[in-house]
Each structure stands twice: as structure tokens, then as C-alpha cells.
Amino acid sequence: MEQYIIKGGNPLVGEVEIGGAKNAALGILAASVMTSEPVIIENLPDVRDTAVLIQAMESVGTIVERIDRHTVRINAAGINGYTIDDGYIKKIRASYYMLGALLGRFNKAEVALPGGCNIGSRPIDQHLKGFRALGAKVEVSRGMIGASADNLTGSHIYMDVVTVGATINVMLAATLASGKTIIENAAKEPHVVDVANFLNSMGANIKGAGTDVIRIKGVEKLHGTTYSIIPDQIEAGTFMFAAAITKGDIMIKNVIPKHLESISAKLIEIGCQIEEFDDCLRVVATKRLSNTQVKTLPYPGFPTDMQPQIATTLALSEGTSIVTESIFENRFKYVGELQRMGANIKVEGNTAIIEGVDSFSGAGISAPDLRAGAALVLAALVADGISTIDDIKYIERGYEDFPEKLSALGAVMEKVETDRDIQKFKLKVG
Ligand code: EPZ
């Protein structure tokens, strides 16, 4: 079984390059099948979730050619099916973007019900409501969602909750619907804006992405484009907390500092120094950090995808901190693992009450989901002694070369597979 093995204790120092945004990439990859002309996507992160979505796109006849590790040429001229039931697709959440994309282009689509990280009930009612408002007939049966329409027509849609997935999905379908669509109470996350910019570069007419109201004038067809994905806000944020928790000094390159404001603000509040440049950020921590209160919120609030990383950092900070999770109800599953490392955290409903401790001790732990897994890596990097982390498949869904990037900053860490690898690591690090 693949694991990470980590010897904690080194401050992380140096430079790290952030890759393309996974959650933007998933929307953009799906959107690329909406034209019959070739599309080139640059700065595509090489992570498991994008690989799975590419497989699903190929399963219906899309040709995806890798130009280099982070660039693909996509040709969806020969799509020959509208049903995506590839065994892997259920494992990723973003499979549902193929519904909006295929429905928009062909007026029909059938996709296996989405899976993804188990961080809550994750309903898709707003996606289905949006498709229905555009005139599609939508059915859920035998683990599949089917949507079809004679003709998609623009509509006025009010989202009952702020949802990234439904905002992107409805935007995809509405791009090729006839007439005007207005999405109210839309999600404002940077990746929503990136998908809209990508669609506009293909000839779509989308205005207002990044605000609460997105206005889409349907166009007849989309054309090819070359597009570079924005940097990953959450990968960047994770390295910012890696600097904070290890009392390190990291220059985080290829970022959009504006997307990181809520994260920077909290780090400054708890005692880090942050220097901002055009496309990089330096995070320095020289002393024990202090406590705070934080509540996850839709963008521009503090991201739910950074909740485990900040909670883990606060578990080693001075005093009592309160972390409230308001987006997903099941996102504290890592707390039991942190407790095994010595953290003092009590979870009540959607709130974690954290009493800072002086240190963590290394332990054998498991990643319960993607971001919690990353947070446990941070915990292990600062713990006394050696930790092993299981279920790293979750972490690999969204972090490219995580051990390599951390090792280049001074982490003592390896990906191992066998007991022999573990013994070798232990001998090497002493
Ligand atoms: C996206 O998930 C991201 N995934 C998640 O990232 C991220 O945590 C989340 O947005 C919030 O920012 C992708 O982009 C692939 P939502 P998504 O729809 O779209 C409720 C990561 O670690 N809701 O914004 O599934 C839902 O239950 C992952 O990279 C409905 O009620 O999230 C939640 O409470 C994990 N009905 C809230 O809205 C719906 O139809 C926000 O969910 C849809 C959502």
C-alpha cells in the first residue's frame, strides 16, 4: 500500500511553484467538449481528478493528446456517445460537469451520479433545478442522471444555496441555449470566473462571473481556443500554512495574491509575516502563532478547502481557537487522527474548539479526504518523530508532486510502498 512517511521537525524554507487550479481545470476540461474545433489547455495540473475526467471524455470519443505534462490538445469533433458510465467517473465530483457540457452541445447527456470526497451529503438538486429551468427533462435512476431537451432555452434561475458546481454546470448548459439566462445568487469563486473566461474565449457571451449575478446570452456554437488555467488557490494556501506551521519561510510562486486574501488575513492575524508581490507571496513565521476564530464561507470568505489546514495549525498555536465549518457537514473527520498525534480538539456539531498544545508526536494516520489529508501531512511535518500516512490516493487527487515539492523545501519525506521502503527510510533518517 502506498503511504507517505515523514520525519517531522524541519522548518520549510525556499521556493515553491504552484500549479494550475484543479477545480477550474475540471470545469474547463468538461467545457472543452462543447466545440468540434481543437482546444489547447495550458497549465493543466497533473493530478488524479483531471486524469479521471480526461478518461471519461475519451470514453465518448474525445481525442486528448498530451503536448507536455501540463498542456493538452482536445478534439471533441468525433464524440459518439452521450452516456458516461466509466467505472472511475463515479469517484470524482466533477463528473457532473459532463452533464452540463454534453446537454449544452447535444441536448442530451447521461452521467453516473457523482462521488468525490466524502465530506457531507453533497446534494445536486440545484444542478437539476437549473437544467430543468432551461427546459431539460431530468431523471435520476439506476445510479445515473439523464437530461435531455428538444431545445434548451434561457431562463432566470435563483440558486437556493451558493454552489460552485451548480453555478458552473448551469453556465455550461446555458452557453449554447437559445436566449438569455440569468443565474442569481451565483458562486463567485475564482474557478467559476476561470471557466467563464474560458467559455468566452471560445465565443460564449457570459457577463458577471465573479459577482452574484451571471448573465449569459446563448450563442449558436463555440470555437477552438488556447487557454491557460489560473493558479490553484488551495494548493497555494496549503503551502502558506506549511510555512506557518513549521515556522518556515516560503516564497510561493505563480499565485494570484488577490485570491489568497482571506488566507493571508488569517495568517497575519495569528502572527505570520506576509510579503505580497505581483505573482508570488512570501510567508514567514518566526514564533509560536496565536489563536483565532474562523468560519468557512463561500468566496471571498475563508475557503472550506482550507479548513483542515488552518485547524491543524491552530492546534499548535497558543490559546483557544474556534473553527466553524459552514459549507460541508462532515469535514472534521481528520480530528480523530490529529488527536492521536496529541491535539486537543473537541468537535460540537459544525464547530471545532481547539486548545493549542505545544507539540504533536508522530503516529500512523490515514487521510480521510483530500484537504484533510494535506493537513495531516502538515501535522506530520512538524511532529516529533516519524509518521506514516495511509490513503494518500485522496491527496493525489488534488496535489501534484506533493512529496517532491515539500522535500525541495526541506521536508524529510518519501512516498513508500513496502515495509522494506519504510525500513530504508528509517535507517536513512536515523
Ligand atoms: C466544489 O464542490 C469543489 N469541488 C470543492 O472542492 C469545494 O470544497 C466546494 O466547491 C466549495 O468551495 C470542485 O470544484 C470539483 P458546492 P461542489 O456545490 O461544487 C450545497 C476540494 O477539496 N449544495 O459549492 O460540490 C452543498 O451541499 C473539493 O478540492 C446543495 O445543497 O460544492 C454544500 O453545502 C472538495 N445543492 C454547498 O452547497 C446542490 O445542488 C456548496 O457546495 C449543490 C450544492
Short mmCIF file of N, CA, C and O in Angstrom, two decimals, residues 312 332-345 360-369 372-373 375-377 379-380 383 387-391:
data_model
loop_
_atom_site.label_atom_id
_atom_site.label_comp_id
_atom_site.label_asym_id
_atom_site.label_seq_id
_atom_site.Cartn_x
_atom_site.Cartn_y
_atom_site.Cartn_z
N THR A 312 -5.44 22.60 11.86
CA THR A 312 -4.24 21.86 12.27
C THR A 312 -3.18 22.84 12.79
O THR A 312 -2.51 22.58 13.80
N PHE A 332 -14.82 17.29 9.53
CA PHE A 332 -13.91 17.26 10.69
C PHE A 332 -13.41 15.84 10.93
O PHE A 332 -13.00 15.51 12.05
N LYS A 333 -13.47 15.00 9.88
CA LYS A 333 -13.12 13.59 10.11
C LYS A 333 -11.65 13.38 10.44
O LYS A 333 -11.27 12.34 10.95
N TYR A 334 -10.83 14.37 10.15
CA TYR A 334 -9.39 14.25 10.41
C TYR A 334 -9.07 14.50 11.88
O TYR A 334 -7.96 14.24 12.33
N VAL A 335 -10.05 15.03 12.63
CA VAL A 335 -9.76 15.45 14.00
C VAL A 335 -9.30 14.26 14.86
O VAL A 335 -8.36 14.36 15.66
N GLY A 336 -9.94 13.09 14.64
CA GLY A 336 -9.55 11.89 15.39
C GLY A 336 -8.08 11.55 15.15
O GLY A 336 -7.35 11.16 16.08
N GLU A 337 -7.62 11.73 13.91
CA GLU A 337 -6.22 11.44 13.58
C GLU A 337 -5.29 12.44 14.28
O GLU A 337 -4.25 12.06 14.83
N LEU A 338 -5.71 13.71 14.27
CA LEU A 338 -4.88 14.74 14.95
C LEU A 338 -4.81 14.48 16.45
O LEU A 338 -3.77 14.70 17.08
N GLN A 339 -5.95 14.00 17.00
CA GLN A 339 -5.95 13.71 18.45
C GLN A 339 -4.92 12.62 18.76
O GLN A 339 -4.24 12.66 19.77
N ARG A 340 -4.81 11.66 17.81
CA ARG A 340 -3.82 10.59 18.03
C ARG A 340 -2.39 11.13 18.01
O ARG A 340 -1.47 10.50 18.51
N MET A 341 -2.23 12.30 17.42
CA MET A 341 -0.89 12.91 17.41
C MET A 341 -0.70 13.86 18.60
O MET A 341 0.33 14.50 18.73
N GLY A 342 -1.76 13.99 19.40
CA GLY A 342 -1.63 14.82 20.61
C GLY A 342 -2.44 16.10 20.61
O GLY A 342 -2.37 16.88 21.56
N ALA A 343 -3.24 16.34 19.55
CA ALA A 343 -4.03 17.58 19.51
C ALA A 343 -5.14 17.52 20.54
O ALA A 343 -5.62 16.44 20.89
N ASN A 344 -5.54 18.70 20.99
CA ASN A 344 -6.65 18.80 21.94
C ASN A 344 -7.79 19.56 21.26
O ASN A 344 -7.82 20.80 21.27
N ILE A 345 -8.67 18.80 20.61
CA ILE A 345 -9.75 19.41 19.82
C ILE A 345 -11.05 18.72 20.17
O ILE A 345 -11.11 17.48 20.22
N PHE A 360 3.07 18.00 18.55
CA PHE A 360 2.43 16.75 18.11
C PHE A 360 3.49 15.66 18.18
O PHE A 360 4.69 15.94 18.04
N SER A 361 3.03 14.41 18.33
CA SER A 361 4.00 13.32 18.20
C SER A 361 3.65 12.47 16.99
O SER A 361 2.46 12.30 16.65
N GLY A 362 4.65 11.97 16.31
CA GLY A 362 4.47 11.18 15.08
C GLY A 362 3.57 9.99 15.35
O GLY A 362 3.58 9.40 16.43
N ALA A 363 2.76 9.60 14.34
CA ALA A 363 1.85 8.46 14.51
C ALA A 363 1.54 7.87 13.14
O ALA A 363 1.86 8.46 12.11
N GLY A 364 0.89 6.72 13.12
CA GLY A 364 0.39 6.12 11.89
C GLY A 364 -1.03 6.63 11.69
O GLY A 364 -1.90 6.34 12.50
N ILE A 365 -1.25 7.39 10.64
CA ILE A 365 -2.56 8.02 10.45
C ILE A 365 -3.05 7.81 9.03
O ILE A 365 -2.28 7.41 8.15
N SER A 366 -4.35 8.10 8.80
CA SER A 366 -4.94 7.91 7.47
C SER A 366 -5.59 9.19 6.99
O SER A 366 -6.24 9.87 7.78
N ALA A 367 -5.46 9.45 5.70
CA ALA A 367 -6.10 10.63 5.11
C ALA A 367 -7.57 10.32 4.86
O ALA A 367 -7.87 9.43 4.07
N PRO A 368 -8.50 11.05 5.50
CA PRO A 368 -9.92 10.75 5.25
C PRO A 368 -10.46 11.38 3.97
O PRO A 368 -11.44 10.93 3.42
N ASP A 369 -9.85 12.44 3.49
CA ASP A 369 -10.22 13.07 2.22
C ASP A 369 -9.07 13.95 1.77
O ASP A 369 -8.04 14.03 2.45
N ALA A 372 -8.14 17.26 4.08
CA ALA A 372 -7.78 16.77 5.41
C ALA A 372 -6.47 16.00 5.32
O ALA A 372 -5.61 16.10 6.21
N GLY A 373 -6.29 15.27 4.23
CA GLY A 373 -5.05 14.52 4.03
C GLY A 373 -3.86 15.47 3.98
O GLY A 373 -2.82 15.24 4.60
N ALA A 375 -3.69 18.39 5.31
CA ALA A 375 -3.49 18.96 6.65
C ALA A 375 -2.74 17.98 7.54
O ALA A 375 -1.89 18.38 8.34
N LEU A 376 -3.03 16.69 7.39
CA LEU A 376 -2.32 15.69 8.21
C LEU A 376 -0.85 15.62 7.82
O LEU A 376 0.02 15.37 8.67
N VAL A 377 -0.57 15.85 6.53
CA VAL A 377 0.84 15.92 6.11
C VAL A 377 1.52 17.09 6.84
O VAL A 377 2.63 16.96 7.38
N ALA A 379 0.70 18.32 9.69
CA ALA A 379 0.87 17.93 11.10
C ALA A 379 2.11 17.04 11.26
O ALA A 379 2.92 17.23 12.18
N ALA A 380 2.27 16.10 10.32
CA ALA A 380 3.42 15.18 10.40
C ALA A 380 4.74 15.91 10.20
O ALA A 380 5.77 15.54 10.76
N ALA A 383 5.59 17.24 13.58
CA ALA A 383 5.50 16.34 14.74
C ALA A 383 6.89 15.85 15.17
O ALA A 383 7.82 15.81 14.36
N SER A 387 6.02 9.80 11.18
CA SER A 387 4.60 9.48 10.94
C SER A 387 4.48 8.76 9.61
O SER A 387 5.25 9.02 8.68
N THR A 388 3.46 7.90 9.51
CA THR A 388 3.10 7.35 8.19
C THR A 388 1.66 7.76 7.91
O THR A 388 0.83 7.78 8.81
N ILE A 389 1.41 8.07 6.64
CA ILE A 389 0.05 8.50 6.26
C ILE A 389 -0.46 7.55 5.17
O ILE A 389 0.13 7.43 4.11
N ASP A 390 -1.59 6.90 5.48
CA ASP A 390 -2.24 5.97 4.53
C ASP A 390 -3.26 6.71 3.67
O ASP A 390 -3.62 7.83 3.98
N ASP A 391 -3.77 5.98 2.70
CA ASP A 391 -4.84 6.51 1.84
C ASP A 391 -4.42 7.80 1.13
O ASP A 391 -5.22 8.74 0.98
#
